Amino acid sequence: MPATTAEALMRSRFTAYVLGDEDHLFRSWHPRTRPPGPYCHPGTRWTRLEIHEVVEAGAPTGAGLPGPGEAIVDFTAHCTTSDMRGRPVGDALHERSLFRRRGGRWVYVEAVGDDSRGRRG
């Protein structure tokens, strides 16, 4: 069942990273911005997702507003990776992501804004 909101798609994409579901990540990424896979990295274990803000098209919040059929989801995804010696290290990715309705479904487009960094999607 397709996600009914950009936030729901963000949550399903995070779950796909947790489970290693490359197919869902591929299908939910806009084809114009989708890089070649693989999208999941075996040394990264995603542990927690925090949604900070969801901005829907037409919301009165200032610069960087999404256009019609778009939404921005600001989130932090927490993970565990390994350092150069193989020891577990906690890390986090903060991103403002642009989502767009395409063919009646939400898709991830790209990271937007100055504070987006690290892995995408």
mmCIF file of N, CA and C in Angstrom:
data_model
loop_
_atom_site.group_PDB
_atom_site.id
_atom_site.type_symbol
_atom_site.label_atom_id
_atom_site.label_comp_id
_atom_site.label_asym_id
_atom_site.label_seq_id
_atom_site.Cartn_x
_atom_site.Cartn_y
_atom_site.Cartn_z
ATOM 1 N N MET A 1 0.848 -1.180 0.000
ATOM 2 C CA MET A 1 0.000 0.000 0.000
ATOM 3 C C MET A 1 0.892 1.242 0.000
ATOM 4 N N PRO A 2 0.681 2.148 -0.934
ATOM 5 C CA PRO A 2 1.511 3.354 -1.013
ATOM 6 C C PRO A 2 1.327 4.257 0.208
ATOM 7 N N ALA A 3 2.399 4.954 0.564
ATOM 8 C CA ALA A 3 2.346 5.912 1.673
ATOM 9 C C ALA A 3 1.379 7.037 1.318
ATOM 10 N N THR A 4 0.562 7.437 2.285
ATOM 11 C CA THR A 4 -0.428 8.483 2.033
ATOM 12 C C THR A 4 0.103 9.886 2.308
ATOM 13 N N THR A 5 1.253 9.986 2.970
ATOM 14 C CA THR A 5 1.873 11.283 3.252
ATOM 15 C C THR A 5 3.380 11.177 3.046
ATOM 16 N N ALA A 6 4.031 12.331 2.927
ATOM 17 C CA ALA A 6 5.490 12.345 2.814
ATOM 18 C C ALA A 6 6.130 11.793 4.085
ATOM 19 N N GLU A 7 5.569 12.109 5.239
ATOM 20 C CA GLU A 7 6.108 11.582 6.495
ATOM 21 C C GLU A 7 6.008 10.059 6.538
ATOM 22 N N ALA A 8 4.891 9.513 6.088
ATOM 23 C CA ALA A 8 4.732 8.059 6.065
ATOM 24 C C ALA A 8 5.766 7.426 5.134
ATOM 25 N N LEU A 9 6.036 8.073 3.996
ATOM 26 C CA LEU A 9 7.057 7.533 3.091
ATOM 27 C C LEU A 9 8.436 7.621 3.743
ATOM 28 N N MET A 10 8.722 8.722 4.432
ATOM 29 C CA MET A 10 10.011 8.841 5.118
ATOM 30 C C MET A 10 10.179 7.702 6.117
ATOM 31 N N ARG A 11 9.140 7.425 6.877
ATOM 32 C CA ARG A 11 9.205 6.344 7.871
ATOM 33 C C ARG A 11 9.388 4.978 7.193
ATOM 34 N N SER A 12 8.718 4.767 6.063
ATOM 35 C CA SER A 12 8.864 3.478 5.371
ATOM 36 C C SER A 12 10.253 3.342 4.749
ATOM 37 N N ARG A 13 10.823 4.455 4.285
ATOM 38 C CA ARG A 13 12.176 4.412 3.732
ATOM 39 C C ARG A 13 13.198 4.122 4.841
ATOM 40 N N PHE A 14 13.007 4.705 6.010
ATOM 41 C CA PHE A 14 13.903 4.406 7.129
ATOM 42 C C PHE A 14 13.833 2.908 7.448
ATOM 43 N N THR A 15 12.622 2.379 7.511
ATOM 44 C CA THR A 15 12.452 0.948 7.765
ATOM 45 C C THR A 15 13.141 0.116 6.684
ATOM 46 N N ALA A 16 13.074 0.574 5.435
ATOM 47 C CA ALA A 16 13.748 -0.135 4.339
ATOM 48 C C ALA A 16 15.260 -0.151 4.557
ATOM 49 N N TYR A 17 15.819 0.962 5.036
ATOM 50 C CA TYR A 17 17.255 0.969 5.355
ATOM 51 C C TYR A 17 17.556 -0.015 6.488
ATOM 52 N N VAL A 18 16.695 -0.055 7.500
ATOM 53 C CA VAL A 18 16.894 -0.977 8.625
ATOM 54 C C VAL A 18 16.894 -2.429 8.136
ATOM 55 N N LEU A 19 15.957 -2.751 7.246
ATOM 56 C CA LEU A 19 15.780 -4.129 6.776
ATOM 57 C C LEU A 19 16.622 -4.481 5.555
ATOM 58 N N GLY A 20 17.254 -3.469 4.938
ATOM 59 C CA GLY A 20 18.027 -3.720 3.726
ATOM 60 C C GLY A 20 17.151 -3.934 2.503
ATOM 61 N N ASP A 21 15.995 -3.284 2.467
ATOM 62 C CA ASP A 21 15.038 -3.455 1.370
ATOM 63 C C ASP A 21 15.384 -2.505 0.216
ATOM 64 N N GLU A 22 16.354 -2.910 -0.592
ATOM 65 C CA GLU A 22 16.821 -2.111 -1.732
ATOM 66 C C GLU A 22 15.695 -1.820 -2.725
ATOM 67 N N ASP A 23 14.803 -2.772 -2.926
ATOM 68 C CA ASP A 23 13.723 -2.597 -3.897
ATOM 69 C C ASP A 23 12.807 -1.435 -3.504
ATOM 70 N N HIS A 24 12.443 -1.361 -2.230
ATOM 71 C CA HIS A 24 11.581 -0.251 -1.783
ATOM 72 C C HIS A 24 12.307 1.087 -1.942
ATOM 73 N N LEU A 25 13.575 1.124 -1.591
ATOM 74 C CA LEU A 25 14.327 2.371 -1.742
ATOM 75 C C LEU A 25 14.380 2.782 -3.201
ATOM 76 N N PHE A 26 14.625 1.849 -4.100
ATOM 77 C CA PHE A 26 14.668 2.140 -5.536
ATOM 78 C C PHE A 26 13.322 2.678 -6.022
ATOM 79 N N ARG A 27 12.233 1.992 -5.685
ATOM 80 C CA ARG A 27 10.905 2.376 -6.170
ATOM 81 C C ARG A 27 10.404 3.690 -5.570
ATOM 82 N N SER A 28 10.881 4.055 -4.383
ATOM 83 C CA SER A 28 10.384 5.275 -3.734
ATOM 84 C C SER A 28 11.302 6.476 -3.928
ATOM 85 N N TRP A 29 12.288 6.361 -4.805
ATOM 86 C CA TRP A 29 13.235 7.443 -5.095
ATOM 87 C C TRP A 29 12.898 8.006 -6.471
ATOM 88 N N HIS A 30 12.798 9.322 -6.595
ATOM 89 C CA HIS A 30 12.478 9.944 -7.888
ATOM 90 C C HIS A 30 13.527 9.526 -8.913
ATOM 91 N N PRO A 31 13.110 9.074 -10.109
ATOM 92 C CA PRO A 31 14.082 8.573 -11.085
ATOM 93 C C PRO A 31 15.102 9.606 -11.558
ATOM 94 N N ARG A 32 14.766 10.890 -11.499
ATOM 95 C CA ARG A 32 15.727 11.916 -11.947
ATOM 96 C C ARG A 32 16.843 12.173 -10.947
ATOM 97 N N THR A 33 16.636 11.800 -9.693
ATOM 98 C CA THR A 33 17.658 12.051 -8.665
ATOM 99 C C THR A 33 18.210 10.767 -8.058
ATOM 100 N N ARG A 34 17.679 9.643 -8.458
ATOM 101 C CA ARG A 34 18.081 8.361 -7.874
ATOM 102 C C ARG A 34 19.464 7.942 -8.373
ATOM 103 N N PRO A 35 20.415 7.751 -7.454
ATOM 104 C CA PRO A 35 21.739 7.274 -7.850
ATOM 105 C C PRO A 35 21.699 5.762 -8.089
ATOM 106 N N PRO A 36 22.732 5.225 -8.710
ATOM 107 C CA PRO A 36 22.783 3.771 -8.834
ATOM 108 C C PRO A 36 22.972 3.151 -7.442
ATOM 109 N N GLY A 37 22.435 1.976 -7.227
ATOM 110 C CA GLY A 37 22.594 1.286 -5.946
ATOM 111 C C GLY A 37 23.994 0.736 -5.811
ATOM 112 N N PRO A 38 24.299 0.059 -4.766
ATOM 113 C CA PRO A 38 23.377 -0.283 -3.679
ATOM 114 C C PRO A 38 23.138 0.912 -2.756
ATOM 115 N N TYR A 39 22.005 0.875 -2.070
ATOM 116 C CA TYR A 39 21.604 1.976 -1.194
ATOM 117 C C TYR A 39 21.889 1.665 0.277
ATOM 118 N N CYS A 40 21.929 0.401 0.621
ATOM 119 C CA CYS A 40 22.172 -0.002 1.999
ATOM 120 C C CYS A 40 23.637 -0.401 2.160
ATOM 121 N N HIS A 41 24.200 -0.055 3.283
ATOM 122 C CA HIS A 41 25.596 -0.356 3.563
ATOM 123 C C HIS A 41 25.651 -1.367 4.704
ATOM 124 N N PRO A 42 26.240 -2.543 4.475
ATOM 125 C CA PRO A 42 26.215 -3.604 5.477
ATOM 126 C C PRO A 42 26.831 -3.217 6.818
ATOM 127 N N GLY A 43 27.752 -2.270 6.847
ATOM 128 C CA GLY A 43 28.390 -1.875 8.095
ATOM 129 C C GLY A 43 27.609 -0.859 8.893
ATOM 130 N N THR A 44 26.447 -0.438 8.388
ATOM 131 C CA THR A 44 25.631 0.562 9.078
ATOM 132 C C THR A 44 24.364 -0.093 9.588
ATOM 133 N N ARG A 45 24.082 0.124 10.868
ATOM 134 C CA ARG A 45 22.854 -0.392 11.477
ATOM 135 C C ARG A 45 22.023 0.808 11.936
ATOM 136 N N TRP A 46 20.915 1.041 11.257
ATOM 137 C CA TRP A 46 20.036 2.169 11.585
ATOM 138 C C TRP A 46 19.224 1.815 12.813
ATOM 139 N N THR A 47 19.195 2.717 13.794
ATOM 140 C CA THR A 47 18.613 2.381 15.092
ATOM 141 C C THR A 47 17.400 3.210 15.498
ATOM 142 N N ARG A 48 17.304 4.459 15.009
ATOM 143 C CA ARG A 48 16.203 5.313 15.482
ATOM 144 C C ARG A 48 15.979 6.447 14.498
ATOM 145 N N LEU A 49 14.721 6.829 14.330
ATOM 146 C CA LEU A 49 14.346 7.943 13.462
ATOM 147 C C LEU A 49 13.575 8.970 14.270
ATOM 148 N N GLU A 50 13.992 10.223 14.162
ATOM 149 C CA GLU A 50 13.270 11.338 14.785
ATOM 150 C C GLU A 50 12.785 12.264 13.678
ATOM 151 N N ILE A 51 11.489 12.513 13.616
ATOM 152 C CA ILE A 51 10.926 13.485 12.678
ATOM 153 C C ILE A 51 10.788 14.797 13.447
ATOM 154 N N HIS A 52 11.458 15.838 12.951
ATOM 155 C CA HIS A 52 11.429 17.135 13.631
ATOM 156 C C HIS A 52 10.331 18.049 13.092
ATOM 157 N N GLU A 53 10.108 17.992 11.785
ATOM 158 C CA GLU A 53 9.140 18.904 11.169
ATOM 159 C C GLU A 53 8.713 18.333 9.827
ATOM 160 N N VAL A 54 7.441 18.548 9.509
ATOM 161 C CA VAL A 54 6.911 18.224 8.183
ATOM 162 C C VAL A 54 6.251 19.478 7.663
ATOM 163 N N VAL A 55 6.680 19.948 6.479
ATOM 164 C CA VAL A 55 6.127 21.151 5.874
ATOM 165 C C VAL A 55 5.438 20.738 4.584
ATOM 166 N N GLU A 56 4.129 20.911 4.548
ATOM 167 C CA GLU A 56 3.345 20.584 3.358
ATOM 168 C C GLU A 56 3.277 21.803 2.440
ATOM 169 N N ALA A 57 2.999 21.585 1.181
ATOM 170 C CA ALA A 57 2.847 22.688 0.227
ATOM 171 C C ALA A 57 1.806 23.675 0.748
ATOM 172 N N GLY A 58 2.134 24.966 0.648
ATOM 173 C CA GLY A 58 1.205 26.004 1.070
ATOM 174 C C GLY A 58 1.273 26.369 2.538
ATOM 175 N N ALA A 59 2.142 25.727 3.301
ATOM 176 C CA ALA A 59 2.261 26.049 4.728
ATOM 177 C C ALA A 59 2.963 27.389 4.896
ATOM 178 N N PRO A 60 2.471 28.260 5.782
ATOM 179 C CA PRO A 60 3.041 29.599 5.961
ATOM 180 C C PRO A 60 4.248 29.598 6.901
ATOM 181 N N THR A 61 5.416 29.078 6.436
ATOM 182 C CA THR A 61 6.571 29.014 7.330
ATOM 183 C C THR A 61 7.799 29.735 6.805
ATOM 184 N N GLY A 62 7.721 30.459 5.693
ATOM 185 C CA GLY A 62 8.877 31.225 5.238
ATOM 186 C C GLY A 62 9.578 30.617 4.044
ATOM 187 N N ALA A 63 10.882 30.890 3.930
ATOM 188 C CA ALA A 63 11.674 30.475 2.771
ATOM 189 C C ALA A 63 11.782 28.960 2.689
ATOM 190 N N GLY A 64 11.990 28.473 1.496
ATOM 191 C CA GLY A 64 12.183 27.057 1.282
ATOM 192 C C GLY A 64 10.904 26.253 1.302
ATOM 193 N N LEU A 65 9.780 26.911 1.022
ATOM 194 C CA LEU A 65 8.509 26.200 1.016
ATOM 195 C C LEU A 65 8.431 25.247 -0.155
ATOM 196 N N PRO A 66 7.837 24.090 0.064
ATOM 197 C CA PRO A 66 7.616 23.182 -1.057
ATOM 198 C C PRO A 66 6.530 23.723 -1.975
ATOM 199 N N GLY A 67 6.590 23.320 -3.237
ATOM 200 C CA GLY A 67 5.575 23.716 -4.201
ATOM 201 C C GLY A 67 4.376 22.785 -4.141
ATOM 202 N N PRO A 68 3.403 22.982 -5.046
ATOM 203 C CA PRO A 68 2.228 22.105 -5.074
ATOM 204 C C PRO A 68 2.640 20.638 -5.248
ATOM 205 N N GLY A 69 2.026 19.760 -4.472
ATOM 206 C CA GLY A 69 2.340 18.341 -4.558
ATOM 207 C C GLY A 69 3.683 17.969 -3.964
ATOM 208 N N GLU A 70 4.219 18.840 -3.102
ATOM 209 C CA GLU A 70 5.517 18.592 -2.480
ATOM 210 C C GLU A 70 5.417 18.735 -0.965
ATOM 211 N N ALA A 71 6.398 18.189 -0.286
ATOM 212 C CA ALA A 71 6.510 18.335 1.167
ATOM 213 C C ALA A 71 7.976 18.209 1.541
ATOM 214 N N ILE A 72 8.320 18.816 2.666
ATOM 215 C CA ILE A 72 9.669 18.705 3.215
ATOM 216 C C ILE A 72 9.566 18.015 4.564
ATOM 217 N N VAL A 73 10.427 17.034 4.781
ATOM 218 C CA VAL A 73 10.489 16.328 6.063
ATOM 219 C C VAL A 73 11.885 16.549 6.638
ATOM 220 N N ASP A 74 11.932 17.139 7.826
ATOM 221 C CA ASP A 74 13.188 17.368 8.534
ATOM 222 C C ASP A 74 13.324 16.245 9.568
ATOM 223 N N PHE A 75 14.441 15.519 9.509
ATOM 224 C CA PHE A 75 14.594 14.355 10.373
ATOM 225 C C PHE A 75 16.043 14.152 10.785
ATOM 226 N N THR A 76 16.214 13.339 11.815
ATOM 227 C CA THR A 76 17.517 12.816 12.186
ATOM 228 C C THR A 76 17.390 11.299 12.256
ATOM 229 N N ALA A 77 18.270 10.610 11.532
ATOM 230 C CA ALA A 77 18.327 9.150 11.554
ATOM 231 C C ALA A 77 19.590 8.745 12.303
ATOM 232 N N HIS A 78 19.417 7.958 13.336
ATOM 233 C CA HIS A 78 20.534 7.513 14.167
ATOM 234 C C HIS A 78 20.983 6.129 13.715
ATOM 235 N N CYS A 79 22.291 5.911 13.795
ATOM 236 C CA CYS A 79 22.832 4.624 13.362
ATOM 237 C C CYS A 79 24.074 4.270 14.168
ATOM 238 N N THR A 80 24.494 3.032 14.004
ATOM 239 C CA THR A 80 25.747 2.559 14.556
ATOM 240 C C THR A 80 26.611 2.081 13.398
ATOM 241 N N THR A 81 27.851 2.527 13.371
ATOM 242 C CA THR A 81 28.820 2.096 12.369
ATOM 243 C C THR A 81 30.054 1.604 13.120
ATOM 244 N N SER A 82 31.116 1.340 12.399
ATOM 245 C CA SER A 82 32.359 0.911 13.039
ATOM 246 C C SER A 82 33.471 1.891 12.725
ATOM 247 N N ASP A 83 34.361 2.097 13.689
ATOM 248 C CA ASP A 83 35.514 2.940 13.424
ATOM 249 C C ASP A 83 36.577 2.117 12.694
ATOM 250 N N MET A 84 37.727 2.699 12.473
ATOM 251 C CA MET A 84 38.793 2.033 11.721
ATOM 252 C C MET A 84 39.302 0.762 12.406
ATOM 253 N N ARG A 85 39.040 0.637 13.699
ATOM 254 C CA ARG A 85 39.477 -0.555 14.444
ATOM 255 C C ARG A 85 38.349 -1.575 14.624
ATOM 256 N N GLY A 86 37.193 -1.295 13.990
ATOM 257 C CA GLY A 86 36.077 -2.222 14.073
ATOM 258 C C GLY A 86 35.206 -2.056 15.303
ATOM 259 N N ARG A 87 35.458 -1.009 16.097
ATOM 260 C CA ARG A 87 34.649 -0.766 17.289
ATOM 261 C C ARG A 87 33.370 -0.027 16.887
ATOM 262 N N PRO A 88 32.234 -0.355 17.535
ATOM 263 C CA PRO A 88 30.981 0.333 17.211
ATOM 264 C C PRO A 88 31.030 1.803 17.612
ATOM 265 N N VAL A 89 30.486 2.637 16.726
ATOM 266 C CA VAL A 89 30.450 4.075 16.947
ATOM 267 C C VAL A 89 29.048 4.574 16.602
ATOM 268 N N GLY A 90 28.451 5.356 17.498
ATOM 269 C CA GLY A 90 27.154 5.959 17.221
ATOM 270 C C GLY A 90 27.311 7.150 16.291
ATOM 271 N N ASP A 91 26.364 7.322 15.405
ATOM 272 C CA ASP A 91 26.396 8.431 14.454
ATOM 273 C C ASP A 91 24.965 8.840 14.163
ATOM 274 N N ALA A 92 24.799 9.980 13.501
ATOM 275 C CA ALA A 92 23.461 10.447 13.131
ATOM 276 C C ALA A 92 23.540 11.249 11.846
ATOM 277 N N LEU A 93 22.482 11.177 11.080
ATOM 278 C CA LEU A 93 22.330 11.943 9.854
ATOM 279 C C LEU A 93 21.142 12.870 10.030
ATOM 280 N N HIS A 94 21.386 14.184 9.918
ATOM 281 C CA HIS A 94 20.286 15.150 9.938
ATOM 282 C C HIS A 94 20.077 15.619 8.516
ATOM 283 N N GLU A 95 18.818 15.618 8.076
ATOM 284 C CA GLU A 95 18.525 16.019 6.697
ATOM 285 C C GLU A 95 17.148 16.638 6.607
ATOM 286 N N ARG A 96 17.029 17.616 5.706
ATOM 287 C CA ARG A 96 15.732 18.138 5.269
ATOM 288 C C ARG A 96 15.527 17.561 3.880
ATOM 289 N N SER A 97 14.512 16.721 3.739
ATOM 290 C CA SER A 97 14.292 15.995 2.497
ATOM 291 C C SER A 97 13.073 16.528 1.762
ATOM 292 N N LEU A 98 13.211 16.647 0.449
ATOM 293 C CA LEU A 98 12.099 17.040 -0.408
ATOM 294 C C LEU A 98 11.429 15.790 -0.950
ATOM 295 N N PHE A 99 10.114 15.733 -0.806
ATOM 296 C CA PHE A 99 9.291 14.656 -1.349
ATOM 297 C C PHE A 99 8.309 15.266 -2.342
ATOM 298 N N ARG A 100 7.943 14.492 -3.356
ATOM 299 C CA ARG A 100 7.041 14.992 -4.404
ATOM 300 C C ARG A 100 6.049 13.884 -4.774
ATOM 301 N N ARG A 101 4.825 14.311 -5.082
ATOM 302 C CA ARG A 101 3.831 13.366 -5.591
ATOM 303 C C ARG A 101 4.134 13.139 -7.070
ATOM 304 N N ARG A 102 4.225 11.869 -7.470
ATOM 305 C CA ARG A 102 4.515 11.511 -8.856
ATOM 306 C C ARG A 102 3.662 10.292 -9.198
ATOM 307 N N GLY A 103 2.806 10.455 -10.187
ATOM 308 C CA GLY A 103 1.927 9.343 -10.557
ATOM 309 C C GLY A 103 1.013 8.918 -9.419
ATOM 310 N N GLY A 104 0.608 9.875 -8.589
ATOM 311 C CA GLY A 104 -0.286 9.575 -7.474
ATOM 312 C C GLY A 104 0.393 9.003 -6.243
ATOM 313 N N ARG A 105 1.732 8.911 -6.255
ATOM 314 C CA ARG A 105 2.482 8.368 -5.118
ATOM 315 C C ARG A 105 3.547 9.359 -4.666
ATOM 316 N N TRP A 106 3.859 9.307 -3.379
ATOM 317 C CA TRP A 106 4.958 10.109 -2.857
ATOM 318 C C TRP A 106 6.280 9.440 -3.210
ATOM 319 N N VAL A 107 7.283 10.253 -3.601
ATOM 320 C CA VAL A 107 8.633 9.764 -3.830
ATOM 321 C C VAL A 107 9.618 10.723 -3.181
ATOM 322 N N TYR A 108 10.753 10.184 -2.752
ATOM 323 C CA TYR A 108 11.849 10.998 -2.224
ATOM 324 C C TYR A 108 12.557 11.637 -3.411
ATOM 325 N N VAL A 109 12.849 12.957 -3.322
ATOM 326 C CA VAL A 109 13.536 13.658 -4.408
ATOM 327 C C VAL A 109 15.000 13.905 -4.050
ATOM 328 N N GLU A 110 15.238 14.666 -2.980
ATOM 329 C CA GLU A 110 16.614 15.011 -2.625
ATOM 330 C C GLU A 110 16.664 15.720 -1.286
ATOM 331 N N ALA A 111 17.883 15.845 -0.762
ATOM 332 C CA ALA A 111 18.119 16.643 0.435
ATOM 333 C C ALA A 111 18.121 18.107 0.021
ATOM 334 N N VAL A 112 17.557 18.962 0.864
ATOM 335 C CA VAL A 112 17.507 20.403 0.592
ATOM 336 C C VAL A 112 18.003 21.164 1.805
ATOM 337 N N GLY A 113 18.489 22.371 1.591
ATOM 338 C CA GLY A 113 18.913 23.224 2.699
ATOM 339 C C GLY A 113 20.370 23.032 3.065
ATOM 340 N N ASP A 114 20.879 23.959 3.843
ATOM 341 C CA ASP A 114 22.295 23.979 4.202
ATOM 342 C C ASP A 114 22.686 22.952 5.242
ATOM 343 N N ASP A 115 21.723 22.457 6.047
ATOM 344 C CA ASP A 115 22.098 21.569 7.135
ATOM 345 C C ASP A 115 21.961 20.092 6.773
ATOM 346 N N SER A 116 21.721 19.787 5.493
ATOM 347 C CA SER A 116 21.655 18.393 5.064
ATOM 348 C C SER A 116 23.043 17.918 4.709
ATOM 349 N N ARG A 117 23.423 16.754 5.227
ATOM 350 C CA ARG A 117 24.765 16.256 4.968
ATOM 351 C C ARG A 117 24.796 14.740 5.142
ATOM 352 N N GLY A 118 25.852 14.134 4.697
ATOM 353 C CA GLY A 118 26.028 12.705 4.878
ATOM 354 C C GLY A 118 25.269 11.894 3.849
ATOM 355 N N ARG A 119 24.884 10.666 4.241
ATOM 356 C CA ARG A 119 24.144 9.785 3.330
ATOM 357 C C ARG A 119 22.813 10.414 2.964
ATOM 358 N N ARG A 120 22.342 10.119 1.800
ATOM 359 C CA ARG A 120 21.075 10.676 1.339
ATOM 360 C C ARG A 120 19.996 9.597 1.325
ATOM 361 N N GLY A 121 18.722 10.081 1.469
ATOM 362 C CA GLY A 121 17.562 9.236 1.299
ATOM 363 C C GLY A 121 17.097 8.619 2.483
#
